[in-house]
Coordinates of C-alpha atoms in Angstrom, one line a residue:
X1 CA 15.1 141.1 128.2
X2 CA 13.4 138.7 125.9
X3 CA 13.4 134.9 126.6
X4 CA 16.1 132.9 124.9
X5 CA 15.2 130.0 122.8
X6 CA 14.4 126.9 124.9
X7 CA 16.7 123.9 125.0
X8 CA 13.8 121.9 123.4
X9 CA 13.3 124.6 120.6
X10 CA 17.3 124.5 120.0
X11 CA 17.4 120.8 119.7
X12 CA 14.3 120.8 117.4
X13 CA 15.8 123.5 115.0
X14 CA 19.1 122.0 115.0
X15 CA 17.8 118.6 114.1
X16 CA 15.5 120.0 111.5
X17 CA 18.3 121.9 109.8
X18 CA 20.7 118.9 110.1
X19 CA 18.2 116.7 108.5
X20 CA 17.2 119.0 105.6
X21 CA 20.8 119.9 104.7
X22 CA 22.4 116.4 105.4
X23 CA 24.0 116.1 102.1
X24 CA 25.7 119.4 101.9
X25 CA 26.8 119.4 105.4
X26 CA 28.5 116.0 104.9
X27 CA 30.1 117.6 101.9
X28 CA 32.3 119.7 104.1
X29 CA 32.3 117.5 107.3
X30 CA 33.4 114.4 105.6
X31 CA 36.8 115.9 104.9
X32 CA 37.6 114.8 108.7
X33 CA 37.9 111.3 107.3
X34 CA 41.1 112.2 105.9
X35 CA 42.5 111.5 109.6
X36 CA 40.7 108.3 109.5
X37 CA 42.6 107.2 106.1
X38 CA 46.1 108.4 107.6
X39 CA 45.4 106.8 110.9
X40 CA 44.6 103.5 109.3
X41 CA 47.6 103.7 107.0
X42 CA 49.8 104.5 110.0
X43 CA 48.5 101.7 112.0
X44 CA 49.0 99.3 109.1
X45 CA 52.8 100.0 109.5
X46 CA 52.5 100.4 113.3
X47 CA 54.5 97.8 115.3
X48 CA 52.4 95.1 116.9
X49 CA 51.4 95.0 120.6
X50 CA 53.9 92.0 121.2
X51 CA 56.8 93.9 119.8
X52 CA 56.2 96.9 121.8
X53 CA 55.7 94.7 125.1
X54 CA 58.9 93.0 124.3
X55 CA 60.8 96.2 123.6
X56 CA 61.9 94.8 120.1
X57 CA 63.9 96.9 117.7
X58 CA 61.7 98.8 115.3
X59 CA 62.0 98.4 111.5
X60 CA 62.1 101.3 109.1
X61 CA 58.4 101.0 108.1
X62 CA 57.4 100.6 111.8
X63 CA 59.1 103.8 112.7
X64 CA 57.1 105.4 109.7
X65 CA 54.0 104.3 111.1
X66 CA 54.9 105.8 114.5
X67 CA 55.7 109.0 112.8
X68 CA 52.8 109.2 110.7
X69 CA 50.5 108.5 113.7
X70 CA 52.0 111.4 115.5
X71 CA 51.7 113.8 112.6
X72 CA 48.1 112.8 112.2
X73 CA 47.1 113.3 115.8
X74 CA 49.5 116.0 116.8
X75 CA 49.6 118.4 113.7
X76 CA 46.8 117.4 111.0
X77 CA 44.1 116.9 113.5
X78 CA 44.1 120.5 115.2
X79 CA 44.8 122.3 111.9
X80 CA 42.1 120.4 110.0
X81 CA 39.7 120.6 113.0
X82 CA 39.9 124.5 113.0
X83 CA 39.3 124.5 109.1
X84 CA 36.3 122.4 109.5
X85 CA 34.9 124.6 112.2
X86 CA 35.2 127.6 110.2
X87 CA 33.8 126.0 106.9
X88 CA 31.0 124.5 108.6
X89 CA 30.1 127.4 110.3
X90 CA 30.1 129.7 107.2
X91 CA 28.0 127.1 105.5
X92 CA 25.6 127.0 108.2
X93 CA 25.4 130.7 108.3
X94 CA 24.6 130.8 104.6
X95 CA 21.9 128.2 105.0
X96 CA 20.3 130.2 108.0
X97 CA 20.3 133.1 105.9
X98 CA 18.2 131.2 103.4
X99 CA 20.7 131.2 100.5
X100 CA 20.3 128.4 98.1
X101 CA 23.1 125.9 97.3
X102 CA 24.7 124.5 94.4
X103 CA 26.1 121.0 95.6
X104 CA 25.6 119.2 92.4
X105 CA 27.4 121.6 90.1
X106 CA 30.2 122.1 92.6
X107 CA 30.1 125.8 91.9
X108 CA 31.2 128.0 94.6
X109 CA 28.3 130.2 94.6
X110 CA 26.6 132.1 97.4
X111 CA 26.0 129.6 100.0
X112 CA 27.5 126.7 98.4
X113 CA 29.8 124.1 100.3
X114 CA 32.6 125.1 97.9
X115 CA 32.2 128.6 99.0
X116 CA 32.3 127.7 102.7
X117 CA 35.3 125.7 102.1
X118 CA 37.2 128.4 100.6
X119 CA 36.3 130.7 103.3
X120 CA 37.5 128.2 105.7
X121 CA 40.9 129.2 104.3
X122 CA 40.1 132.8 104.2
X123 CA 39.1 132.9 107.7
X124 CA 41.7 130.5 109.1
X125 CA 44.3 132.9 110.6
X126 CA 41.5 135.1 112.1
X127 CA 40.0 132.1 113.6
X128 CA 43.5 131.0 114.9
X129 CA 44.2 134.4 116.4
X130 CA 40.8 134.5 118.3
X131 CA 41.5 130.9 119.5
X132 CA 45.0 132.0 120.7
X133 CA 43.5 135.0 122.6
X134 CA 40.9 132.7 124.2
X135 CA 43.7 130.3 125.3
X136 CA 45.8 133.3 126.6
X137 CA 42.8 134.6 128.7
X138 CA 42.3 131.3 130.2
X139 CA 46.0 131.0 131.0
X140 CA 45.6 134.4 132.7
X141 CA 42.9 133.1 134.8
X142 CA 45.3 130.2 136.0
X143 CA 48.1 132.6 136.6
X144 CA 45.9 134.8 138.7
X145 CA 44.5 132.1 140.7
X146 CA 47.6 130.1 141.4
X147 CA 50.1 133.0 141.0
X148 CA 50.2 133.9 145.0
X149 CA 50.8 130.1 145.8
X150 CA 53.7 129.7 143.3
X151 CA 55.3 132.9 144.5
X152 CA 55.0 131.6 148.1
X153 CA 56.5 128.4 147.1
X154 CA 59.5 130.2 145.7
X155 CA 60.0 132.1 148.8
X156 CA 60.0 129.0 150.8
X157 CA 63.1 127.8 148.8
X158 CA 65.1 130.3 150.6
X159 CA 63.1 130.5 154.0
X160 CA 61.4 127.8 156.0
X161 CA 58.7 127.6 158.8
X162 CA 55.5 126.3 159.8
X163 CA 53.7 129.4 159.2
X164 CA 54.8 129.5 155.6
X165 CA 53.7 125.9 155.0
X166 CA 50.3 126.5 156.4
X167 CA 50.0 129.8 154.4
X168 CA 51.1 128.1 151.3
X169 CA 48.6 125.4 151.6
X170 CA 45.9 128.0 152.2
X171 CA 46.9 129.9 149.2
X172 CA 47.1 126.7 147.1
X173 CA 43.5 125.7 148.0
X174 CA 42.1 129.3 147.6
X175 CA 44.2 129.5 144.3
X176 CA 42.7 126.4 142.7
X177 CA 39.3 127.5 143.6
X178 CA 39.8 131.0 142.3
X179 CA 41.6 129.6 138.9
X180 CA 38.4 127.3 138.4
X181 CA 36.0 130.1 138.9
X182 CA 38.0 132.5 136.6
X183 CA 38.7 130.0 133.8
X184 CA 35.2 128.7 133.9
X185 CA 33.7 132.2 133.9
X186 CA 35.9 133.7 131.0
X187 CA 35.6 130.4 129.2
X188 CA 31.9 130.9 129.0
X189 CA 32.0 134.5 128.4
X190 CA 34.3 134.2 125.5
X191 CA 33.1 130.8 124.1
X192 CA 31.1 132.4 121.3
X193 CA 33.8 134.6 120.3
X194 CA 34.8 132.4 117.0
X195 CA 31.2 132.7 116.0
X196 CA 31.3 136.4 116.3
X197 CA 33.7 136.0 113.4
X198 CA 31.9 133.6 111.4
X199 CA 28.4 135.3 111.8
X200 CA 29.4 138.9 112.2
X201 CA 32.9 139.3 111.0
X202 CA 34.1 140.6 114.3
X203 CA 37.9 140.0 114.5
X204 CA 40.5 139.9 117.3
X205 CA 39.6 141.5 120.6
X206 CA 36.2 142.7 119.0
X207 CA 35.1 139.1 118.8
X208 CA 35.8 138.5 122.4
X209 CA 34.0 141.7 123.4
X210 CA 31.1 140.7 121.1
X211 CA 30.9 137.3 122.8
X212 CA 31.0 138.7 126.3
X213 CA 28.2 141.3 125.3
X214 CA 25.9 138.6 124.0
X215 CA 26.3 136.4 127.1
X216 CA 25.9 139.3 129.6
X217 CA 23.0 138.7 131.9
X218 CA 22.4 135.3 130.5
X219 CA 25.3 133.4 131.6
X220 CA 23.6 130.3 133.1
X221 CA 21.1 130.3 130.3
X222 CA 23.8 130.1 127.8
X223 CA 25.7 127.6 129.6
X224 CA 22.6 125.2 129.7
X225 CA 21.9 125.8 125.9
X226 CA 25.6 125.1 124.9
X227 CA 26.1 122.1 127.3
X228 CA 22.9 120.1 127.1
X229 CA 22.6 119.9 123.3
X230 CA 26.3 118.7 123.2
X231 CA 25.8 116.1 126.1
X232 CA 22.9 114.6 124.1
X233 CA 24.7 114.5 120.8
X234 CA 27.7 112.9 122.2
X235 CA 25.7 110.3 124.2
X236 CA 23.9 109.5 120.7
X237 CA 27.4 109.2 119.4
X238 CA 28.9 107.1 122.0
X239 CA 26.0 104.7 121.7
X240 CA 26.3 104.4 117.8
X241 CA 30.0 103.8 118.2
X242 CA 29.5 101.1 120.9
X243 CA 27.0 99.2 118.5
X244 CA 29.3 99.6 115.7
X245 CA 32.4 98.4 117.6
X246 CA 30.4 95.5 119.0
X247 CA 29.4 94.3 115.5
X248 CA 32.8 94.7 114.1
X249 CA 34.5 93.2 117.1
X250 CA 32.4 89.9 116.4
X251 CA 33.5 90.0 112.8
X252 CA 37.1 90.5 113.8
X253 CA 37.0 87.5 116.2
X254 CA 35.4 85.4 113.6
X255 CA 38.0 86.4 111.0
X256 CA 41.1 86.2 113.2
X257 CA 40.4 83.1 115.3
X258 CA 43.2 82.6 117.9
X259 CA 45.6 85.0 116.2
X260 CA 45.8 87.8 119.0
X261 CA 48.2 89.9 117.0
X262 CA 45.7 89.9 114.1
X263 CA 42.8 90.6 116.4
X264 CA 44.5 93.5 118.0
X265 CA 45.7 94.9 114.6
X266 CA 42.3 94.8 113.1
X267 CA 40.7 96.2 116.3
X268 CA 43.1 99.2 116.3
X269 CA 42.3 99.8 112.7
X270 CA 38.7 99.9 113.3
X271 CA 39.1 101.9 116.6
X272 CA 41.0 104.4 114.5
X273 CA 38.4 104.8 111.7
X274 CA 35.0 104.5 113.3
X275 CA 35.2 107.2 115.9
X276 CA 36.2 109.8 113.3
X277 CA 33.1 108.5 111.2
X278 CA 31.1 109.4 114.2
X279 CA 32.8 112.8 114.6
X280 CA 32.0 113.5 110.9
X281 CA 28.3 112.8 111.5
X282 CA 28.2 114.9 115.0
X283 CA 30.4 117.9 114.1
X284 CA 27.5 119.7 112.1
X285 CA 25.0 119.0 114.8
X286 CA 27.2 120.8 117.2
X287 CA 28.0 123.7 115.0
X288 CA 24.3 124.2 114.0
X289 CA 23.3 124.3 117.6
X290 CA 25.8 127.0 118.5
X291 CA 25.0 129.1 115.5
X292 CA 21.2 128.9 116.1
X293 CA 21.8 130.0 119.6
X294 CA 24.1 132.7 118.5
X295 CA 21.6 133.9 116.0
X296 CA 18.8 134.0 118.9
X297 CA 21.2 135.9 121.0
X298 CA 21.7 138.5 118.4
X299 CA 17.9 139.0 118.0
X300 CA 17.6 139.5 121.7

């Protein structure tokens, strides 16, 4: 079996691709800033910290802010996140295939950001279905691991005894270990299933089978090449966010003075917007790294 791309090569190729295609990648990734705009709008109406602490009756606008915040984080974020994953993956696929782009004209030609965003909708339900299948597999791992302990717990509702308690504790410990092993193993084996759809148009169970096929015999090598780049990218993102929040925090303190409510509100607004900005910058790096790895696995 041929040697996989090294972690260093993976990082180099990811960064080179990101740098060379930054403008077009941001054309797609920047759509996540919609969440930042909605969050800032929601927090503008959101009740102040002192009102929440005192349990004050909320006004109509404050209730609107609470509802809008829930819609943003609970509904729009996962829906938009899946669309962005698909659109970015299709765009990077076009770019890795060497197709030319047409960002300035905005035409949805072969390899353009416009075409990738359109395909984000075309592949949406197929991507959602694969994600659902993966979730069901992981839930099955939990049930298989913890099922015996839960069954024994049900039996203990109608029967009692020291032996049953000891047996339950044993099954529970072993079940937690088994569930962890199954969920981790299956999670890694099927982690590339969405990219089997985006790269090779494999759908449904075929995508899961393709992911397992590519990872077979390379389990820990794939784990390292998936985890290490993401840890590095996230560390850079956390550092950038800390610097930005520190600088902005100094500005907020200078503007708000001793007004605690104003400080908290302005701080909430910045904490809602800037993390999403960092995510917009990091998302393409995550996708590029996974697709470069996927393409290398295909060749091996």
